[in-house]
Amino acid sequence: ARHDPGLRPRGGRGHMGCGSSVPAAGPGPAPRPMKGTEGVGTQSQGKAKDGVGDDGTVVATVAEVRQETSTVKLVRLRVPTKRIEGGDFTFRPGQWVDFYAPGVDKPGGYSIASSPTTLVRDGTFDVAAKQSRTNGTSHWIHDRAKAGDEVRVKVGGKFYMSDEDAKSPLLMVAGGIGISPLCAMLETLIDDTRRRAGAGGGEVSDGAGPPGRAKGHLRAVLLYSEKTEHALSGRVRDIVRRSNGAVECVFHRTGAGKAAVSAKAKFEAMATAELHAHLAAVGMDLGLDMMTKPELVDLATASLTVNPDPAVSVPASPVKPRRDQTEAELWDDADLRGQGAITRDGRIDKKELGRAIDRLHAAAAEEGRSRMDVVAFLCGPPKMSDAMEKTLLKLGLPKQNVRLERWW
């Protein structure tokens, strides 16, 4: 199946959740919760004692349910401190959980979208679930879950970023809700970078310092593809901001038609004042002075779906686009370096993958790590993941450096 919000690995002894191309070797699925009784989902048939079942599940409490996009909800779960400190519940960035909801026969599998550091610090972790008519757990999350509900969870999966991986230049490619485990990896990368900087007596920046502050070396590039709405986009942009130059992201929209692509090209050719005028004309003038040029372009393009009036959709611009620049070359401009995240229409292609690898290699060389190979993490629908893997291998990445999570 395509994503059915609980990411199913192709290999892995039937586990739902984040898997990899390597079959999981862990225990099988936990017993089903008792059927037909509301609120008993936390009572494992494995005789749960003090919040821990002998099947490996741990009781967690829903702390928050938030609408991320029109089809994706984020659930924040709280785990008792003693379960974390005692080692009953722990995970590596990229792993998933079997999620047992009250009154639902089968578990749903969801990638953890937050870092292990957040779990230790706040006692919480996040999962994102896409709306589904066939997945009982996702249906429960979207229609019934509320703060205070108790569920059972168990960690699984061999798709994760190791400490050794985190030392390498990282290329991450996400499709749809496959962004979840990559968010956990990027948050972990930033947590570790800040911790090392603090231990070394260096300045630890939150990425929001005064203009002119020296940026850190590029450590990771994220290419994130979605038809229209990018789930967890706010979290991704926050990671980019806090990374102080260590993380760059290119959002890809594959659902945009030729008209939208053409309109965006015109917006990109406009001066900032012209963009302000257009957005003010369609009633989207709040806080424009605080936005960068790429953000203004994205907002202007989005405004065409909000206000399709041709009289105000795309004002004429006396500035013509530069025809001597390709999309990949435009990605290397000053706007990206200042913002760290941009949005493009169209699919991720070989040229963009190659450009990302080149940028990572160049940054590693500047840092004195020229011999470091790029490590790639791919998470998305099978066709996309397979295509990205083949392309990366053709571009020269060693097979062992391309890590996949495939859904079925």
mmCIF file of C-alpha atoms in Angstrom:
data_model
loop_
_atom_site.group_PDB
_atom_site.id
_atom_site.type_symbol
_atom_site.label_atom_id
_atom_site.label_comp_id
_atom_site.label_asym_id
_atom_site.label_seq_id
_atom_site.Cartn_x
_atom_site.Cartn_y
_atom_site.Cartn_z
ATOM 1 C CA ALA A 1 0.000 0.000 0.000
ATOM 2 C CA ARG A 2 1.086 3.517 -0.310
ATOM 3 C CA HIS A 3 1.739 5.245 2.952
ATOM 4 C CA ASP A 4 -1.241 4.216 4.978
ATOM 5 C CA PRO A 5 -0.085 6.466 7.650
ATOM 6 C CA GLY A 6 1.562 3.784 9.522
ATOM 7 C CA LEU A 7 4.669 3.304 7.412
ATOM 8 C CA ARG A 8 4.993 -0.404 6.644
ATOM 9 C CA PRO A 9 8.442 -1.710 5.784
ATOM 10 C CA ARG A 10 8.666 -4.295 3.029
ATOM 11 C CA GLY A 11 10.882 -6.494 5.119
ATOM 12 C CA GLY A 12 10.682 -6.794 8.859
ATOM 13 C CA ARG A 13 8.474 -9.650 9.981
ATOM 14 C CA GLY A 14 5.219 -7.766 9.602
ATOM 15 C CA HIS A 15 6.086 -4.755 11.719
ATOM 16 C CA MET A 16 4.286 -1.552 10.899
ATOM 17 C CA GLY A 17 6.259 1.638 11.112
ATOM 18 C CA CYS A 18 9.668 2.676 9.915
ATOM 19 C CA GLY A 19 11.563 -0.181 8.420
ATOM 20 C CA SER A 20 14.537 -0.420 6.127
ATOM 21 C CA SER A 21 15.604 -2.546 3.231
ATOM 22 C CA VAL A 22 17.211 -4.821 5.828
ATOM 23 C CA PRO A 23 14.670 -7.150 7.476
ATOM 24 C CA ALA A 24 14.227 -6.423 11.146
ATOM 25 C CA ALA A 25 15.501 -9.048 13.534
ATOM 26 C CA GLY A 26 13.568 -7.951 16.592
ATOM 27 C CA PRO A 27 10.574 -9.618 18.263
ATOM 28 C CA GLY A 28 7.251 -9.930 16.488
ATOM 29 C CA PRO A 29 4.250 -7.656 16.949
ATOM 30 C CA ALA A 30 2.867 -7.135 20.432
ATOM 31 C CA PRO A 31 -0.464 -8.775 21.349
ATOM 32 C CA ARG A 32 -3.597 -6.977 20.245
ATOM 33 C CA PRO A 33 -5.489 -4.904 22.804
ATOM 34 C CA MET A 34 -8.749 -6.360 24.055
ATOM 35 C CA LYS A 35 -11.458 -5.936 21.474
ATOM 36 C CA GLY A 36 -14.635 -3.939 21.662
ATOM 37 C CA THR A 37 -14.113 -2.179 24.988
ATOM 38 C CA GLU A 38 -13.406 1.547 25.011
ATOM 39 C CA GLY A 39 -10.359 2.661 26.953
ATOM 40 C CA VAL A 40 -8.721 -0.732 27.461
ATOM 41 C CA GLY A 41 -6.044 -0.337 24.801
ATOM 42 C CA THR A 42 -3.362 0.160 27.425
ATOM 43 C CA GLN A 43 -4.033 -3.206 29.040
ATOM 44 C CA SER A 44 -1.778 -5.630 27.264
ATOM 45 C CA GLN A 45 -2.657 -9.288 27.057
ATOM 46 C CA GLY A 46 0.989 -9.617 28.097
ATOM 47 C CA LYS A 47 -0.001 -8.559 31.649
ATOM 48 C CA ALA A 48 1.202 -4.963 31.870
ATOM 49 C CA LYS A 49 2.699 -4.149 35.247
ATOM 50 C CA ASP A 50 3.501 -0.645 36.423
ATOM 51 C CA GLY A 51 3.134 0.732 32.905
ATOM 52 C CA VAL A 52 5.292 -1.904 31.160
ATOM 53 C CA GLY A 53 4.000 -5.037 29.443
ATOM 54 C CA ASP A 54 5.965 -8.263 29.225
ATOM 55 C CA ASP A 55 5.512 -7.859 25.456
ATOM 56 C CA GLY A 56 7.777 -4.794 25.513
ATOM 57 C CA THR A 57 5.027 -2.166 25.268
ATOM 58 C CA VAL A 58 5.033 0.951 27.443
ATOM 59 C CA VAL A 59 2.027 3.040 28.488
ATOM 60 C CA ALA A 60 2.139 6.617 27.157
ATOM 61 C CA THR A 61 -0.286 9.517 27.579
ATOM 62 C CA VAL A 62 -1.482 11.804 24.800
ATOM 63 C CA ALA A 63 -0.213 15.287 25.692
ATOM 64 C CA GLU A 64 -1.358 17.118 22.566
ATOM 65 C CA VAL A 65 -3.055 16.539 19.214
ATOM 66 C CA ARG A 66 -2.425 19.160 16.533
ATOM 67 C CA GLN A 67 -3.588 19.530 12.927
ATOM 68 C CA GLU A 68 -0.463 19.784 10.765
ATOM 69 C CA THR A 69 -2.058 19.887 7.309
ATOM 70 C CA SER A 70 -5.515 19.109 5.953
ATOM 71 C CA THR A 71 -4.668 15.381 6.058
ATOM 72 C CA VAL A 72 -1.955 15.040 8.740
ATOM 73 C CA LYS A 73 -2.196 15.272 12.516
ATOM 74 C CA LEU A 74 0.720 15.371 14.944
ATOM 75 C CA VAL A 75 0.405 13.565 18.270
ATOM 76 C CA ARG A 76 2.676 14.365 21.204
ATOM 77 C CA LEU A 77 2.983 11.486 23.658
ATOM 78 C CA ARG A 78 4.302 11.667 27.203
ATOM 79 C CA VAL A 79 6.213 8.755 28.732
ATOM 80 C CA PRO A 80 6.640 8.432 32.533
ATOM 81 C CA THR A 81 10.075 9.635 33.665
ATOM 82 C CA LYS A 82 10.884 6.357 35.375
ATOM 83 C CA ARG A 83 10.261 4.458 32.137
ATOM 84 C CA ILE A 84 12.802 6.712 30.363
ATOM 85 C CA GLU A 85 15.393 6.736 33.137
ATOM 86 C CA GLY A 86 15.000 3.000 33.630
ATOM 87 C CA GLY A 87 15.634 2.299 29.947
ATOM 88 C CA ASP A 88 12.195 0.784 29.335
ATOM 89 C CA PHE A 89 11.544 3.306 26.564
ATOM 90 C CA THR A 90 14.338 4.643 24.381
ATOM 91 C CA PHE A 91 14.887 5.044 20.652
ATOM 92 C CA ARG A 92 17.387 6.113 18.013
ATOM 93 C CA PRO A 93 16.644 8.926 15.538
ATOM 94 C CA GLY A 94 14.732 7.407 12.623
ATOM 95 C CA GLN A 95 13.055 4.504 14.420
ATOM 96 C CA TRP A 96 9.298 3.984 14.658
ATOM 97 C CA VAL A 97 6.756 2.826 17.231
ATOM 98 C CA ASP A 98 3.977 0.277 17.157
ATOM 99 C CA PHE A 99 1.047 2.376 18.390
ATOM 100 C CA TYR A 100 -1.799 0.573 20.204
ATOM 101 C CA ALA A 101 -4.867 2.813 20.471
ATOM 102 C CA PRO A 102 -7.781 2.165 22.856
ATOM 103 C CA GLY A 103 -10.355 -0.181 21.346
ATOM 104 C CA VAL A 104 -8.425 -0.725 18.094
ATOM 105 C CA ASP A 105 -7.577 -4.319 17.166
ATOM 106 C CA LYS A 106 -4.333 -3.776 15.307
ATOM 107 C CA PRO A 107 -1.452 -1.374 15.997
ATOM 108 C CA GLY A 108 -0.508 1.444 13.674
ATOM 109 C CA GLY A 109 3.138 2.074 12.912
ATOM 110 C CA TYR A 110 4.484 5.633 12.977
ATOM 111 C CA SER A 111 7.925 7.125 12.603
ATOM 112 C CA ILE A 112 9.082 9.188 15.568
ATOM 113 C CA ALA A 113 9.402 12.796 14.394
ATOM 114 C CA SER A 114 11.353 14.196 17.362
ATOM 115 C CA SER A 115 14.822 13.592 18.789
ATOM 116 C CA PRO A 116 15.912 11.354 21.687
ATOM 117 C CA THR A 117 17.174 14.534 23.369
ATOM 118 C CA THR A 118 13.611 15.874 23.477
ATOM 119 C CA LEU A 119 12.455 12.650 25.104
ATOM 120 C CA VAL A 120 15.088 12.926 27.832
ATOM 121 C CA ARG A 121 14.533 16.659 28.342
ATOM 122 C CA ASP A 122 10.727 16.883 28.164
ATOM 123 C CA GLY A 123 9.577 13.284 28.546
ATOM 124 C CA THR A 124 7.735 13.480 25.223
ATOM 125 C CA PHE A 125 8.020 12.331 21.620
ATOM 126 C CA ASP A 126 6.006 13.112 18.482
ATOM 127 C CA VAL A 127 4.466 11.058 15.696
ATOM 128 C CA ALA A 128 2.642 12.290 12.584
ATOM 129 C CA ALA A 129 -0.317 10.347 11.200
ATOM 130 C CA LYS A 130 -1.919 10.766 7.803
ATOM 131 C CA GLN A 131 -5.691 10.440 7.502
ATOM 132 C CA SER A 132 -6.788 6.984 6.406
ATOM 133 C CA ARG A 133 -10.072 5.150 5.875
ATOM 134 C CA THR A 134 -8.509 1.728 6.289
ATOM 135 C CA ASN A 135 -6.045 2.204 9.170
ATOM 136 C CA GLY A 136 -7.903 1.936 12.478
ATOM 137 C CA THR A 137 -5.223 3.674 14.520
ATOM 138 C CA SER A 138 -4.995 6.629 12.151
ATOM 139 C CA HIS A 139 -8.786 6.889 12.190
ATOM 140 C CA TRP A 140 -8.675 6.991 16.014
ATOM 141 C CA ILE A 141 -5.980 9.681 15.994
ATOM 142 C CA HIS A 142 -7.876 11.908 13.564
ATOM 143 C CA ASP A 143 -11.374 11.462 14.973
ATOM 144 C CA ARG A 144 -11.081 10.602 18.663
ATOM 145 C CA ALA A 145 -7.644 11.163 20.198
ATOM 146 C CA LYS A 146 -7.446 13.870 22.866
ATOM 147 C CA ALA A 147 -5.120 14.979 25.624
ATOM 148 C CA GLY A 148 -5.169 12.544 28.548
ATOM 149 C CA ASP A 149 -5.878 9.386 26.530
ATOM 150 C CA GLU A 150 -3.594 6.443 27.251
ATOM 151 C CA VAL A 151 -2.044 4.266 24.562
ATOM 152 C CA ARG A 152 0.681 1.625 24.393
ATOM 153 C CA VAL A 153 3.825 1.964 22.312
ATOM 154 C CA LYS A 154 6.845 -0.172 21.431
ATOM 155 C CA VAL A 155 9.944 0.934 19.512
ATOM 156 C CA GLY A 156 11.128 -0.929 16.422
ATOM 157 C CA GLY A 157 13.028 -0.591 13.150
ATOM 158 C CA LYS A 158 16.592 -0.668 11.878
ATOM 159 C CA PHE A 159 16.358 2.544 9.887
ATOM 160 C CA TYR A 160 18.158 5.110 12.026
ATOM 161 C CA MET A 161 21.086 7.507 12.107
ATOM 162 C CA SER A 162 24.030 6.224 14.143
ATOM 163 C CA ASP A 163 26.600 8.397 15.916
ATOM 164 C CA GLU A 164 29.052 7.508 13.158
ATOM 165 C CA ASP A 165 26.555 8.507 10.451
ATOM 166 C CA ALA A 166 26.126 11.901 12.104
ATOM 167 C CA LYS A 167 29.820 12.657 11.522
ATOM 168 C CA SER A 168 29.384 12.371 7.739
ATOM 169 C CA PRO A 169 27.906 14.894 5.281
ATOM 170 C CA LEU A 170 24.220 13.947 5.120
ATOM 171 C CA LEU A 171 21.822 13.988 2.168
ATOM 172 C CA MET A 172 18.200 13.358 3.132
ATOM 173 C CA VAL A 173 15.366 12.820 0.667
ATOM 174 C CA ALA A 174 11.763 12.685 1.877
ATOM 175 C CA GLY A 175 8.476 12.001 0.132
ATOM 176 C CA GLY A 176 5.213 12.897 1.848
ATOM 177 C CA ILE A 177 4.878 11.824 5.472
ATOM 178 C CA GLY A 178 8.292 10.172 5.107
ATOM 179 C CA ILE A 179 9.672 13.439 6.478
ATOM 180 C CA SER A 180 9.004 12.213 10.039
ATOM 181 C CA PRO A 181 12.117 10.076 10.690
ATOM 182 C CA LEU A 182 14.323 12.582 8.860
ATOM 183 C CA CYS A 183 13.091 15.341 11.191
ATOM 184 C CA ALA A 184 14.218 13.216 14.135
ATOM 185 C CA MET A 185 17.639 12.763 12.522
ATOM 186 C CA LEU A 186 18.091 16.458 11.751
ATOM 187 C CA GLU A 187 17.012 17.512 15.237
ATOM 188 C CA THR A 188 19.522 15.044 16.660
ATOM 189 C CA LEU A 189 22.248 16.415 14.393
ATOM 190 C CA ILE A 190 21.563 19.954 15.628
ATOM 191 C CA ASP A 191 21.354 18.837 19.272
ATOM 192 C CA ASP A 192 24.723 17.077 18.989
ATOM 193 C CA THR A 193 26.352 19.999 17.156
ATOM 194 C CA ARG A 194 25.219 22.468 19.801
ATOM 195 C CA ARG A 195 26.295 20.151 22.601
ATOM 196 C CA ARG A 196 29.781 19.709 21.112
ATOM 197 C CA ALA A 197 30.108 23.455 20.576
ATOM 198 C CA GLY A 198 29.179 24.068 24.195
ATOM 199 C CA ALA A 199 31.590 21.425 25.493
ATOM 200 C CA GLY A 200 34.388 22.916 23.412
ATOM 201 C CA GLY A 201 33.842 26.378 24.831
ATOM 202 C CA GLY A 202 32.653 27.744 21.488
ATOM 203 C CA GLU A 203 29.694 29.997 20.895
ATOM 204 C CA VAL A 204 26.395 28.123 20.752
ATOM 205 C CA SER A 205 24.063 29.962 18.415
ATOM 206 C CA ASP A 206 20.309 29.516 18.181
ATOM 207 C CA GLY A 207 20.501 30.647 14.560
ATOM 208 C CA ALA A 208 18.615 33.840 15.324
ATOM 209 C CA GLY A 209 21.569 36.087 16.116
ATOM 210 C CA PRO A 210 22.340 39.461 14.612
ATOM 211 C CA PRO A 211 23.008 39.828 10.871
ATOM 212 C CA GLY A 212 26.584 39.183 9.897
ATOM 213 C CA ARG A 213 27.211 36.376 12.344
ATOM 214 C CA ALA A 214 29.445 33.761 10.778
ATOM 215 C CA LYS A 215 27.510 30.693 9.657
ATOM 216 C CA GLY A 216 28.541 27.159 10.500
ATOM 217 C CA HIS A 217 29.658 24.591 7.950
ATOM 218 C CA LEU A 218 26.956 22.836 5.946
ATOM 219 C CA ARG A 219 26.369 19.359 7.375
ATOM 220 C CA ALA A 220 23.080 18.229 5.829
ATOM 221 C CA VAL A 221 20.857 18.923 2.826
ATOM 222 C CA LEU A 222 17.184 17.921 2.883
ATOM 223 C CA LEU A 223 15.176 17.552 -0.331
ATOM 224 C CA TYR A 224 11.500 17.196 0.581
ATOM 225 C CA SER A 225 8.855 16.375 -2.037
ATOM 226 C CA GLU A 226 5.082 16.616 -1.595
ATOM 227 C CA LYS A 227 2.155 17.313 -3.905
ATOM 228 C CA THR A 228 1.019 20.511 -2.205
ATOM 229 C CA GLU A 229 1.084 20.665 1.615
ATOM 230 C CA HIS A 230 4.378 19.792 3.318
ATOM 231 C CA ALA A 231 3.720 18.188 6.709
ATOM 232 C CA LEU A 232 6.027 19.331 9.523
ATOM 233 C CA SER A 233 7.221 22.226 7.345
ATOM 234 C CA GLY A 234 7.262 24.548 10.347
ATOM 235 C CA ARG A 235 9.464 22.111 12.226
ATOM 236 C CA VAL A 236 11.797 21.757 9.252
ATOM 237 C CA ARG A 237 12.150 25.531 8.898
ATOM 238 C CA ASP A 238 12.830 25.837 12.626
ATOM 239 C CA ILE A 239 15.555 23.188 12.367
ATOM 240 C CA VAL A 240 17.114 25.091 9.464
ATOM 241 C CA ARG A 241 16.977 28.343 11.428
ATOM 242 C CA ARG A 242 18.508 26.850 14.569
ATOM 243 C CA SER A 243 21.203 25.042 12.607
ATOM 244 C CA ASN A 244 23.010 28.323 11.873
ATOM 245 C CA GLY A 245 23.910 27.200 8.355
ATOM 246 C CA ALA A 246 24.458 23.502 9.090
ATOM 247 C CA VAL A 247 21.197 22.415 7.396
ATOM 248 C CA GLU A 248 19.662 23.488 4.084
ATOM 249 C CA CYS A 249 16.284 22.436 2.711
ATOM 250 C CA VAL A 250 14.612 22.549 -0.684
ATOM 251 C CA PHE A 251 10.850 21.903 -0.585
ATOM 252 C CA HIS A 252 9.475 20.430 -3.829
ATOM 253 C CA ARG A 253 5.825 20.707 -4.854
ATOM 254 C CA THR A 254 4.895 18.119 -7.449
ATOM 255 C CA GLY A 255 1.205 19.051 -7.602
ATOM 256 C CA ALA A 256 1.805 22.471 -9.116
ATOM 257 C CA GLY A 257 0.624 22.905 -12.676
ATOM 258 C CA LYS A 258 2.425 24.684 -15.492
ATOM 259 C CA ALA A 259 0.556 27.902 -14.690
ATOM 260 C CA ALA A 260 1.893 27.919 -11.119
ATOM 261 C CA VAL A 261 5.422 27.198 -12.312
ATOM 262 C CA SER A 262 5.214 30.040 -14.800
ATOM 263 C CA ALA A 263 3.765 32.384 -12.191
ATOM 264 C CA LYS A 264 6.529 31.612 -9.732
ATOM 265 C CA ALA A 265 9.173 32.350 -12.357
ATOM 266 C CA LYS A 266 7.596 35.770 -12.849
ATOM 267 C CA PHE A 267 7.491 36.400 -9.113
ATOM 268 C CA GLU A 268 11.155 35.438 -8.764
ATOM 269 C CA ALA A 269 12.012 38.052 -11.380
ATOM 270 C CA MET A 270 10.248 40.826 -9.487
ATOM 271 C CA ALA A 271 11.839 43.345 -7.183
ATOM 272 C CA THR A 272 10.968 43.093 -3.493
ATOM 273 C CA ALA A 273 8.833 46.249 -3.683
ATOM 274 C CA GLU A 274 6.758 44.739 -6.491
ATOM 275 C CA LEU A 275 6.160 41.587 -4.443
ATOM 276 C CA HIS A 276 5.032 43.707 -1.489
ATOM 277 C CA ALA A 277 2.617 45.560 -3.764
ATOM 278 C CA HIS A 278 1.128 42.349 -5.155
ATOM 279 C CA LEU A 279 0.663 40.752 -1.729
ATOM 280 C CA ALA A 280 -0.888 43.930 -0.357
ATOM 281 C CA ALA A 281 -3.307 43.970 -3.325
ATOM 282 C CA VAL A 282 -4.608 40.503 -2.491
ATOM 283 C CA GLY A 283 -4.826 41.177 1.249
ATOM 284 C CA MET A 284 -1.716 39.245 2.292
ATOM 285 C CA ASP A 285 0.375 42.140 3.563
ATOM 286 C CA LEU A 286 0.841 41.165 7.219
ATOM 287 C CA GLY A 287 4.466 41.168 8.336
ATOM 288 C CA LEU A 288 5.942 41.398 4.835
ATOM 289 C CA ASP A 289 8.807 43.590 6.013
ATOM 290 C CA MET A 290 10.050 40.691 8.133
ATOM 291 C CA MET A 291 10.141 38.219 5.229
ATOM 292 C CA THR A 292 13.037 37.331 2.957
ATOM 293 C CA LYS A 293 12.810 37.364 -0.849
ATOM 294 C CA PRO A 294 12.316 33.529 -1.107
ATOM 295 C CA GLU A 295 9.508 33.683 1.471
ATOM 296 C CA LEU A 296 7.828 36.528 -0.406
ATOM 297 C CA VAL A 297 8.006 34.549 -3.660
ATOM 298 C CA ASP A 298 6.511 31.452 -2.020
ATOM 299 C CA LEU A 299 3.714 33.503 -0.447
ATOM 300 C CA ALA A 300 2.990 35.264 -3.726
ATOM 301 C CA THR A 301 2.773 31.946 -5.593
ATOM 302 C CA ALA A 302 0.488 30.544 -2.898
ATOM 303 C CA SER A 303 -1.698 33.645 -3.192
ATOM 304 C CA LEU A 304 -2.767 32.555 -6.676
ATOM 305 C CA THR A 305 -4.730 29.672 -5.155
ATOM 306 C CA VAL A 306 -6.265 32.004 -2.574
ATOM 307 C CA ASN A 307 -7.213 34.788 -4.960
ATOM 308 C CA PRO A 308 -7.419 33.579 -8.576
ATOM 309 C CA ASP A 309 -8.549 36.980 -9.878
ATOM 310 C CA PRO A 310 -6.465 37.429 -13.055
ATOM 311 C CA ALA A 311 -6.496 41.177 -12.511
ATOM 312 C CA VAL A 312 -4.279 40.837 -9.463
ATOM 313 C CA SER A 313 -2.708 37.390 -9.888
ATOM 314 C CA VAL A 314 0.588 38.221 -11.588
ATOM 315 C CA PRO A 315 1.446 41.898 -12.033
ATOM 316 C CA ALA A 316 3.622 42.762 -15.012
ATOM 317 C CA SER A 317 7.295 42.995 -14.164
ATOM 318 C CA PRO A 318 9.894 45.039 -16.023
ATOM 319 C CA VAL A 319 12.577 42.683 -14.754
ATOM 320 C CA LYS A 320 13.271 39.695 -16.996
ATOM 321 C CA PRO A 321 14.444 36.341 -15.578
ATOM 322 C CA ARG A 322 18.077 35.490 -16.115
ATOM 323 C CA ARG A 323 18.129 32.764 -18.738
ATOM 324 C CA ASP A 324 21.737 31.807 -18.138
ATOM 325 C CA GLN A 325 20.991 30.218 -14.781
ATOM 326 C CA THR A 326 19.680 26.706 -14.300
ATOM 327 C CA GLU A 327 17.518 25.671 -11.351
ATOM 328 C CA ALA A 328 20.539 24.046 -9.697
ATOM 329 C CA GLU A 329 22.601 27.211 -10.103
ATOM 330 C CA LEU A 330 19.795 29.356 -8.694
ATOM 331 C CA TRP A 331 19.847 27.150 -5.614
ATOM 332 C CA ASP A 332 23.358 28.446 -4.924
ATOM 333 C CA ASP A 333 22.353 32.112 -4.720
ATOM 334 C CA ALA A 334 22.584 34.545 -1.828
ATOM 335 C CA ASP A 335 18.887 34.188 -0.981
ATOM 336 C CA LEU A 336 19.292 30.520 -0.078
ATOM 337 C CA ARG A 337 22.418 31.129 1.922
ATOM 338 C CA GLY A 338 20.583 33.731 3.940
ATOM 339 C CA GLN A 339 17.381 31.761 4.445
ATOM 340 C CA GLY A 340 18.465 28.114 4.268
ATOM 341 C CA ALA A 341 15.120 26.887 2.899
ATOM 342 C CA ILE A 342 13.411 27.508 -0.438
ATOM 343 C CA THR A 343 10.460 26.027 -2.339
ATOM 344 C CA ARG A 344 10.499 24.788 -5.932
ATOM 345 C CA ASP A 345 7.854 23.302 -8.190
ATOM 346 C CA GLY A 346 8.576 19.941 -9.810
ATOM 347 C CA ARG A 347 10.159 16.657 -8.847
ATOM 348 C CA ILE A 348 13.574 16.010 -7.344
ATOM 349 C CA ASP A 349 15.843 15.053 -10.240
ATOM 350 C CA LYS A 350 19.387 13.855 -10.901
ATOM 351 C CA LYS A 351 20.689 17.382 -11.344
ATOM 352 C CA GLU A 352 19.435 18.464 -7.932
ATOM 353 C CA LEU A 353 20.742 15.346 -6.204
ATOM 354 C CA GLY A 354 24.123 15.937 -7.817
ATOM 355 C CA ARG A 355 24.093 19.571 -6.769
ATOM 356 C CA ALA A 356 23.329 18.605 -3.164
ATOM 357 C CA ILE A 357 26.225 16.131 -3.119
ATOM 358 C CA ASP A 358 28.568 18.744 -4.590
ATOM 359 C CA ARG A 359 27.569 21.297 -1.944
ATOM 360 C CA LEU A 360 28.133 18.782 0.838
ATOM 361 C CA HIS A 361 31.529 17.759 -0.532
ATOM 362 C CA ALA A 362 32.578 21.401 -0.878
ATOM 363 C CA ALA A 363 31.501 22.193 2.679
ATOM 364 C CA ALA A 364 33.347 19.143 4.025
ATOM 365 C CA ALA A 365 36.506 20.207 2.179
ATOM 366 C CA GLU A 366 36.270 23.703 3.677
ATOM 367 C CA GLU A 367 36.051 22.090 7.086
ATOM 368 C CA GLY A 368 39.069 19.883 6.398
ATOM 369 C CA ARG A 369 37.008 16.713 5.941
ATOM 370 C CA SER A 370 37.527 16.238 2.201
ATOM 371 C CA ARG A 371 37.716 12.450 2.424
ATOM 372 C CA MET A 372 34.295 12.084 4.023
ATOM 373 C CA ASP A 373 31.722 10.227 1.897
ATOM 374 C CA VAL A 374 28.148 11.502 1.798
ATOM 375 C CA VAL A 375 25.614 9.292 3.581
ATOM 376 C CA ALA A 376 22.067 9.411 2.175
ATOM 377 C CA PHE A 377 18.815 8.622 3.985
ATOM 378 C CA LEU A 378 15.721 8.093 1.818
ATOM 379 C CA CYS A 379 12.169 7.788 3.104
ATOM 380 C CA GLY A 380 9.060 7.801 0.948
ATOM 381 C CA PRO A 381 6.840 5.767 -1.382
ATOM 382 C CA PRO A 382 8.619 2.720 -2.912
ATOM 383 C CA LYS A 383 8.805 4.063 -6.465
ATOM 384 C CA MET A 384 10.334 7.303 -5.297
ATOM 385 C CA SER A 385 12.815 5.641 -2.942
ATOM 386 C CA ASP A 386 13.874 3.118 -5.586
ATOM 387 C CA ALA A 387 14.367 5.853 -8.187
ATOM 388 C CA MET A 388 16.382 8.002 -5.782
ATOM 389 C CA GLU A 389 18.556 5.029 -4.816
ATOM 390 C CA LYS A 390 19.370 4.189 -8.443
ATOM 391 C CA THR A 391 20.198 7.801 -9.226
ATOM 392 C CA LEU A 392 22.460 8.210 -6.198
ATOM 393 C CA LEU A 393 24.344 5.029 -7.092
ATOM 394 C CA LYS A 394 24.843 6.369 -10.632
ATOM 395 C CA LEU A 395 26.167 9.576 -9.108
ATOM 396 C CA GLY A 396 28.840 7.564 -7.342
ATOM 397 C CA LEU A 397 27.582 7.089 -3.785
ATOM 398 C CA PRO A 398 28.680 3.724 -2.311
ATOM 399 C CA LYS A 399 25.743 1.346 -1.934
ATOM 400 C CA GLN A 400 26.383 0.960 1.789
ATOM 401 C CA ASN A 401 25.970 4.726 2.171
ATOM 402 C CA VAL A 402 22.431 4.787 0.770
ATOM 403 C CA ARG A 403 19.924 3.937 3.519
ATOM 404 C CA LEU A 404 16.313 3.323 2.572
ATOM 405 C CA GLU A 405 13.005 3.144 4.302
ATOM 406 C CA ARG A 406 10.383 1.772 1.922
ATOM 407 C CA TRP A 407 6.645 1.662 2.537
ATOM 408 C CA TRP A 408 4.244 -0.925 1.247
#
